[in-house]
Amino acid sequence: MDIQIALLLAQDGITNGAIYALLALALVLVFAVTRVIFIPQGEFVAYGALTLVMIQAGTVPATLWLLLGAGVLAAAVDARGALASGQKGRLAGVLAWNVGYPAVLAALLYGLPLATLALPLQVLLALLVVVPMGPLMYRLIYQPIAAAPVLILLIVSVAVHVGMVGLGLLFFGAEGSRTPAFSEARFELGPMLVNGQTIWVIAASIVLIVALYLFFGRTIYGKALRATAMNRNGARLMGISPALAGRLTFLLAALIGALSGVLIAPITTIYYDTGFLIGLKGFVAAIVGGLASYPIAAAGAVLVGLLEAFSSFWASAYKEVIVFTLIIPVLLWRSFTSHHVEEEE
Amino acid sequence: MKPALSARSVLGSFLALLLVAPLVMPPFYVTLLNYIGLYALVALGLVLLTGVGGLTSFGQAAFVGLGAYTTAVLTTATELPAWLAWAGGSPWLALFVGLAFTATVAFVLGSLTLRLSGHYLPLGTIAWGISLYFLFGTLETLGGHTGLTGIPPIAIFGYELTDGSQIFYLIWAFLLLAVFTTQNLLDSREGRAIRALKGGMVMAEAMGVDTARARMVIFVIAALHACASGWLYAHMQRFVNPTPFGLHIGIEYLFMAVVGGAGQVWGALLGAGVITIAKQWLQDILPRIFGQSGNFEVIFFGLMMIIILQRAREGLWPLFARFVPVKATQRTLDAAAEPLPRKPLPARGDVILEAKDVTRKFGGLVANNAMSLTVKAGEILALIGPNGAGKSTMFNQISGVDTPTSGEVLFLGRPVAGRGSRAIARMGMSRTFQHVKLLPTMSVLENVAIGAHMRGDKGVFPAAWRMDRAEEARLLNEAARQIERVGLAEHMFDAAGSLALGQQRILEIARALAADPCLLLLDEPAAGLRFKEKQALAELLRKLRGEGMGILLVEHDMDFVMGLVDRVVVMEFGQKIAEGLPEEVQQNPAVLEAYLGGVE
């Protein structure tokens, strides 16, 4: 291999690594706040990308129906809760958020000339469809069993993943798709040719990470999430609702997932089930960080990206084997550095 | 309520149905039953791993693949390396090699991941599940994605099982054998150790159970079940390719175990049956509804899992059991069993426990500061002090749950600080817990028998094949004797969780006694007891003291302590503030100040 190829591979690796880093951050966040190991993270990547594809093709994205269905269900559950506790005043809000929002969105999607909209508007619409599924998912699936052991939550996560992949096939079909690049520009950087999309991915990742950093450091909601992550009961005693913390966390995770999908869609062909492998690589990175440390997880993500890029050059058939086997020395290292936990829960 | 049926007649009719099934059913249904049997074998391993042991694996399909590919390679390869040539050509030898190979792989993977806390293991299994799947698809000796063909049928005494209805009997014989051995295993000394993994590891270690080993045991057993299933599968299909060994199938196996009822041995069969039949049916009708083909049944499986885990975490087995009520078999004790040998107790008056200047710091907090105390054989020492004085921390230093920052603990003259509670328990120190640690669904008898764990030595194989019955009878007899001794005989076969809190504390004493200790550590044994019960407990402790047992007691109930113990050590703010006879300590100004506050 010459320096040209090495640089190209490094560029590839860092681009993918940036996406894995975003996903790893979301996974660490979700686990810390809710103890949910968020396997369906990858599905948000695929849903985000493929919803954008449908919008660009001028069709109303099928994911809208999932949003509507989940909204109606959540409205029913919340309305029942509100009536049972005699809070009739909450009904209007419950209906507006869970049913009103998807209905307005549906009207927009049917009314607008989707295919000819500017790219940022298309992206915005895709996010508006996919991201609210995060908090709805928390409300319907995880909130009723928020106190369950980690193991049960994990099995539920896997079940959600399996179900969402099935729905993905139904919504998007078995064909893979790519979206046009955000920018066709190419730059000469020394001996290296840099793609515009690469710049987009890396820049967007950095902006998102900084935004998250500010959110957690400066805003009251961010601090509430951090408090919940550190001590669930303590945070609850301070008036932080665990349900709110859960929904907010899932909102962020869904946003990160869908945005990652939108960013990566011009680089990789996305199929309905591609998200899982992408998400799992985020997991490998998150495990490097012990599901607790954000900076180490981000570094791990770049490592995973580079490893993947270079192994696809040297031993392309074994690319996935190498990346997923990486987890074993990592676990070994973790098992020597982490203290022995005797009793779970 | 329907009248309960005897277990024997239910099992008998089930076996009779199995026997005639392939003779009267069309081949399609026989094939379906074959698959149910194969899947149930894997799910059974997961029942042991997940339902009983609280560990989860999504990678079982990869172990199925190891079994299938091992036999496929060994029985079809024309040129084997010299060291493996002996195993070529024979499915039975290949089964043997496959099991050994799978056990090795599982052992290595287990050593890497089992030490970690709960959620790393399933994540690890996802990762190596994917790795092995890709490996099956890329290795050229394994035929890549097209796989290997021409696998010979299994022959039994020269009779070849070529047809689905022939291998049917072999598959179900394997499954029933696995169910039989798993049930036996769970009802044994090793089985109790395995069942203690879910929610009782600190307790189990304090009773001398090696929990790390127990985890490894069930992990390897589950892998071996999967491997056997893969071997049968390869010889049934007569070809293998990577598809059935992917992660999504591994997930499906776990679903089967959970749907059936992850804590139930027969739940594996129920789960495998429900999922396999539902899948068949859904694959038939869903594409017609949706107008396109694809794995749409997974939408329903995902939904079904979510609802089951939200609403009925015990799975479908309890529901099923309501329709087919089977009489519970009452356990019988063999009174003629020879009593277990006892360790000789140290001579009365010998110092058996000596803590010297034990200091334990948690960051800046000094929980124990230069604490010293001694306990002699045939003496009851009470450790008292206000809340937060550091009594429980001291307890943990002595019993090996925690390691002192500095200082020394001598038990029977040997330093034990930092040796771990299992080793200390083995030397003859046994304890109870301030927050009762019982396995609530197990009977009182079984809970107490965990205490006698280290007085037996029969392992997994004798337990699975019921060659442990003589020892088991002795262990249970010992447990029963201790239960009678503490006065819980009428509750012997009740679930431990159904007892009142005070009785649960007494149960813990029986469990500690079953370990044949020379030193008992009792953490607030009288809390929650009624007056009569306290009197009975005091009487029991006096009797034990009379036999030469040393007892260290943490207690708040002063009436209970003062009438009973020989000496008292008083702690406050992590330090010893007084020591002596009960009457002396009661008059000690420092003690009065600690308990009642100073007089201005």
Coordinates of N, CA, C and O in Angstrom, one line a residue, chain A residues 61-78 94-95 97-103 105-106 129 132-133 135-137 139-141 167 171, chain B residues 303:
Chain A
P61 N -43.3 9.4 3.1 CA -42.6 8.3 3.7 C -43.5 7.4 4.5 O -44.3 7.9 5.3
A62 N -43.3 6.1 4.4 CA -44.1 5.1 5.1 C -44.0 5.2 6.6 O -44.9 4.8 7.3
T63 N -42.8 5.7 7.0 CA -42.6 5.8 8.5 C -43.6 6.7 9.1 O -43.8 6.6 10.3
L64 N -44.2 7.6 8.3 CA -45.3 8.4 8.9 C -46.4 7.6 9.6 O -46.9 8.0 10.6
W65 N -46.7 6.5 9.0 CA -47.8 5.6 9.5 C -47.4 5.0 10.8 O -48.2 4.9 11.7
L66 N -46.1 4.7 11.0 CA -45.7 4.2 12.3 C -45.8 5.3 13.3 O -46.3 5.1 14.5
L67 N -45.4 6.5 12.9 CA -45.5 7.6 13.9 C -46.9 7.9 14.3 O -47.2 8.0 15.5
L68 N -47.8 7.8 13.3 CA -49.2 8.0 13.6 C -49.8 7.0 14.5 O -50.5 7.2 15.5
G69 N -49.4 5.7 14.2 CA -49.9 4.6 15.0 C -49.4 4.7 16.4 O -50.2 4.5 17.4
A70 N -48.1 4.9 16.6 CA -47.5 5.0 17.9 C -48.1 6.2 18.7 O -48.4 6.1 19.9
G71 N -48.4 7.3 17.9 CA -49.0 8.5 18.6 C -50.4 8.2 19.1 O -50.7 8.5 20.3
V72 N -51.2 7.5 18.3 CA -52.5 7.2 18.7 C -52.5 6.2 20.0 O -53.2 6.5 21.0
L73 N -51.6 5.2 19.9 CA -51.5 4.3 21.1 C -51.1 5.1 22.3 O -51.7 4.9 23.4
A74 N -50.0 5.9 22.2 CA -49.5 6.7 23.3 C -50.6 7.6 23.9 O -50.8 7.7 25.1
A75 N -51.4 8.2 22.9 CA -52.5 9.1 23.4 C -53.5 8.3 24.2 O -54.0 8.7 25.2
A76 N -53.8 7.1 23.7 CA -54.8 6.2 24.4 C -54.3 5.9 25.8 O -55.0 6.0 26.8
V77 N -53.0 5.5 25.9 CA -52.4 5.1 27.2 C -52.4 6.3 28.1 O -52.8 6.2 29.3
D78 N -52.0 7.4 27.6 CA -51.8 8.6 28.5 C -53.2 9.1 28.9 O -53.4 9.6 30.0
V94 N -52.3 16.0 25.8 CA -52.0 14.6 25.4 C -52.3 14.4 24.0 O -51.6 13.9 23.2
L95 N -53.6 14.8 23.6 CA -54.0 14.6 22.3 C -53.2 15.5 21.3 O -52.9 15.0 20.2
W97 N -50.1 16.6 21.4 CA -48.8 16.1 21.1 C -48.8 14.8 20.4 O -48.0 14.6 19.4
N98 N -49.6 13.9 20.9 CA -49.5 12.5 20.3 C -50.2 12.3 19.0 O -49.8 11.5 18.2
V99 N -51.3 13.0 18.8 CA -52.1 12.8 17.6 C -52.1 14.0 16.7 O -51.9 13.9 15.5
G100 N -52.1 15.2 17.4 CA -52.2 16.4 16.6 C -50.9 16.6 15.8 O -50.9 16.9 14.6
Y101 N -49.7 16.4 16.4 CA -48.5 16.6 15.8 C -48.3 15.7 14.5 O -48.1 16.2 13.4
P102 N -48.5 14.4 14.7 CA -48.4 13.6 13.5 C -49.4 13.9 12.4 O -49.1 13.9 11.2
A103 N -50.6 14.4 12.8 CA -51.6 14.8 11.8 C -51.2 16.0 11.0 O -51.3 16.0 9.8
L105 N -48.1 17.0 10.6 CA -47.0 16.5 9.8 C -47.5 15.8 8.5 O -47.0 16.0 7.4
A106 N -48.5 15.0 8.7 CA -49.0 14.2 7.6 C -49.6 15.2 6.5 O -49.4 15.1 5.3
V129 N -40.2 13.4 11.1 CA -40.9 12.1 11.1 C -40.3 11.1 12.0 O -41.0 10.5 12.8
P132 N -39.4 11.9 16.6 CA -40.4 11.7 17.7 C -40.7 10.3 18.0 O -41.3 10.0 19.1
M133 N -40.3 9.4 17.1 CA -40.5 7.9 17.5 C -39.7 7.5 18.7 O -40.1 6.6 19.4
P135 N -39.0 9.3 21.7 CA -39.8 9.4 23.0 C -41.1 8.5 23.0 O -41.4 8.0 24.0
L136 N -41.7 8.4 21.8 CA -42.9 7.5 21.8 C -42.5 6.1 22.2 O -43.2 5.4 22.9
M137 N -41.4 5.7 21.6 CA -40.9 4.3 21.9 C -40.7 4.1 23.4 O -41.1 3.1 24.1
R139 N -42.1 5.8 25.8 CA -43.4 5.9 26.5 C -44.1 4.5 26.4 O -44.6 4.0 27.4
L140 N -44.1 3.9 25.2 CA -44.9 2.7 25.0 C -44.2 1.5 25.5 O -44.9 0.5 26.0
I141 N -42.9 1.4 25.3 CA -42.2 0.1 25.5 C -41.4 0.1 26.8 O -41.5 -0.9 27.5
L167 N -40.5 -4.1 10.2 CA -41.3 -3.0 9.7 C -40.5 -2.2 8.6 O -41.1 -1.7 7.6
F171 N -41.8 -1.1 5.1 CA -41.8 0.3 4.7 C -41.0 0.6 3.4 O -41.4 1.3 2.5
Chain B
L303 N -43.1 -7.9 18.7 CA -44.3 -7.3 19.5 C -44.7 -8.3 20.6 O -44.9 -7.9 21.7

